[in-house]
Amino acid sequence: GAVVSQHPSWVICKSGTSVKIECRSLDFQATTMFWYRQFPKQSLMLMATSNEGSKATYEQGVEKDKFLINHASLTLSTLTVTSAHPEDSSFYICSARVEAGVGNEQFFGPGTRLTVL
Amino acid sequence: LAKTTQPISMDSYEGQEVNITCSHNNIATNDYITWYQQFPSQGPRFIIQGYKTKVTNEVASLFIPADRKSSTLSLPRVSLSDTAVYYCLVVGTSNTGKLIFGQGTTLQVKP
């Protein structure tokens, strides 16, 4: 299947700093990528839909000014957590949609563990 | 997006067949049923997808009755490495492509 990578796999930062997470589709192009966050022992929560060449669409309750999403190319989407605080500590996962797939087939990245001190 | 309901947890022993049932009463005509597997601290991994009747691949089988209001993921002869969370999703063919994850089923395989 298609491969999606994330970088970094984990990051520790101080409160108030910004952190950028990259999501890449390695062997296919993705006009649409998605960002999720997952707290311990909970399910994935969709944060936003990242569209190449246009603004991201955020889910209700997700602060767009805090979680900046840029989808500058067909293989790269970035999520920047601005002015991170300890409550932003979570597991962030991206996925990329295969345009030609049946039933909106998506492939997920390995996730990025963010810890804010 | 159709809501799904599945058991929160299941226990099994190595070598047994495990069947996880998912209820999706409000599934739409164009929706597919998709199952993902997630290990701790990893992204979900696609297992299988189907529309009706039975689908089988090298990992699992998916049984979907005629009314499509439920589906059953069947894992043959599980091993300890199958311990994971399994998510059932109903996926539409709309342009949004959103996947909404429910609580999933935590499968614990014991020796």
Tab-separated table of C-alpha atoms in Angstrom, chain A:
chain	number	residue	atom	x	y	z
A	1	GLY	CA	0.000	0.000	0.000
A	2	ALA	CA	0.830	3.664	-0.163
A	3	VAL	CA	3.256	5.070	2.397
A	4	VAL	CA	2.797	8.169	4.513
A	5	SER	CA	5.597	9.481	6.695
A	6	GLN	CA	5.648	11.974	9.533
A	7	HIS	CA	8.478	13.982	10.958
A	8	PRO	CA	9.439	14.162	13.699
A	9	SER	CA	8.230	10.960	15.331
A	10	TRP	CA	8.415	12.641	18.698
A	11	VAL	CA	9.158	16.108	20.001
A	12	ILE	CA	9.508	17.700	23.411
A	13	CYS	CA	9.203	21.446	23.679
A	14	LYS	CA	8.822	24.158	26.258
A	15	SER	CA	5.520	25.854	26.889
A	16	GLY	CA	5.012	28.853	24.636
A	17	THR	CA	7.088	27.605	21.727
A	18	SER	CA	5.802	26.520	18.326
A	19	VAL	CA	6.243	23.092	16.839
A	20	LYS	CA	5.953	22.039	13.204
A	21	ILE	CA	4.999	18.517	12.170
A	22	GLU	CA	5.416	17.338	8.589
A	23	CYS	CA	3.289	14.774	6.789
A	24	ARG	CA	4.466	13.382	3.456
A	25	SER	CA	2.945	10.986	0.979
A	26	LEU	CA	5.994	9.128	-0.295
A	27	ASP	CA	4.798	7.293	-3.375
A	28	PHE	CA	1.607	9.010	-4.383
A	29	GLN	CA	0.124	12.448	-4.671
A	30	ALA	CA	-2.520	13.591	-2.260
A	31	THR	CA	-4.608	16.668	-2.834
A	32	THR	CA	-6.303	15.990	0.479
A	33	MET	CA	-4.683	15.148	3.785
A	34	PHE	CA	-6.183	14.989	7.234
A	35	TRP	CA	-4.862	15.734	10.703
A	36	TYR	CA	-5.984	13.898	13.809
A	37	ARG	CA	-5.039	14.027	17.452
A	38	GLN	CA	-5.321	11.202	19.913
A	39	PHE	CA	-5.158	11.370	23.686
A	40	PRO	CA	-4.168	8.301	25.725
A	41	LYS	CA	-6.735	5.496	25.603
A	42	GLN	CA	-9.014	7.546	23.384
A	43	SER	CA	-9.980	7.353	19.760
A	44	LEU	CA	-8.669	9.533	16.964
A	45	MET	CA	-10.280	12.936	16.702
A	46	LEU	CA	-10.312	14.631	13.337
A	47	MET	CA	-8.875	18.135	13.608
A	48	ALA	CA	-8.846	19.418	10.064
A	49	THR	CA	-8.834	18.654	6.375
A	50	SER	CA	-5.799	19.914	4.508
A	51	ASN	CA	-6.357	20.794	0.868
A	52	GLU	CA	-3.474	21.406	-1.522
A	53	GLY	CA	-3.431	24.985	-2.686
A	54	SER	CA	-6.271	26.188	-0.493
A	55	LYS	CA	-7.112	26.870	3.104
A	56	ALA	CA	-7.615	24.022	5.517
A	57	THR	CA	-11.054	23.171	6.809
A	58	TYR	CA	-11.173	22.844	10.576
A	59	GLU	CA	-13.560	20.752	12.622
A	60	GLN	CA	-15.775	22.441	15.147
A	61	GLY	CA	-13.918	23.371	18.303
A	62	VAL	CA	-10.447	23.302	16.736
A	63	GLU	CA	-8.686	26.679	16.862
A	64	LYS	CA	-7.394	27.476	13.400
A	65	ASP	CA	-5.033	30.160	14.713
A	66	LYS	CA	-3.442	27.707	17.087
A	67	PHE	CA	-3.131	24.777	14.717
A	68	LEU	CA	-1.789	26.182	11.462
A	69	ILE	CA	-2.008	23.877	8.475
A	70	ASN	CA	-0.174	24.383	5.195
A	71	HIS	CA	-0.545	22.049	2.236
A	72	ALA	CA	1.981	23.556	-0.122
A	73	SER	CA	2.474	20.615	-2.453
A	74	LEU	CA	0.776	17.401	-3.505
A	75	THR	CA	3.013	15.377	-1.184
A	76	LEU	CA	3.464	17.586	1.864
A	77	SER	CA	1.205	18.985	4.559
A	78	THR	CA	2.451	20.629	7.727
A	79	LEU	CA	0.791	21.204	11.079
A	80	THR	CA	2.214	23.912	13.296
A	81	VAL	CA	1.135	24.004	16.900
A	82	THR	CA	1.636	27.628	17.889
A	83	SER	CA	2.363	28.729	21.443
A	84	ALA	CA	2.106	25.170	22.659
A	85	HIS	CA	0.928	24.445	26.175
A	86	PRO	CA	0.941	21.239	28.208
A	87	GLU	CA	-2.685	20.534	27.275
A	88	ASP	CA	-1.566	20.310	23.639
A	89	SER	CA	0.516	17.275	24.504
A	90	SER	CA	-0.927	14.487	22.403
A	91	PHE	CA	-0.323	12.044	19.587
A	92	TYR	CA	-0.794	13.757	16.232
A	93	ILE	CA	-1.529	11.589	13.194
A	94	CYS	CA	-1.954	12.547	9.577
A	95	SER	CA	-3.521	10.640	6.734
A	96	ALA	CA	-3.505	11.064	3.002
A	97	ARG	CA	-6.366	10.262	0.722
A	98	VAL	CA	-5.822	8.225	-2.422
A	99	GLU	CA	-7.788	10.054	-5.055
A	100	ALA	CA	-8.354	7.061	-7.271
A	101	GLY	CA	-9.196	4.770	-4.430
A	102	VAL	CA	-12.545	3.198	-3.798
A	103	GLY	CA	-14.463	4.405	-0.766
A	104	ASN	CA	-12.071	7.239	0.028
A	105	GLU	CA	-9.154	4.980	0.865
A	106	GLN	CA	-6.733	6.681	3.207
A	107	PHE	CA	-3.293	5.818	4.473
A	108	PHE	CA	-2.044	6.971	7.829
A	109	GLY	CA	1.298	8.206	8.999
A	110	PRO	CA	3.051	6.686	12.000
A	111	GLY	CA	2.151	9.612	14.243
A	112	THR	CA	4.070	12.277	16.138
A	113	ARG	CA	4.193	12.316	19.911
A	114	LEU	CA	4.208	15.901	21.192
A	115	THR	CA	5.101	16.593	24.791
A	116	VAL	CA	4.910	20.166	26.020
A	117	LEU	CA	6.691	20.859	29.277
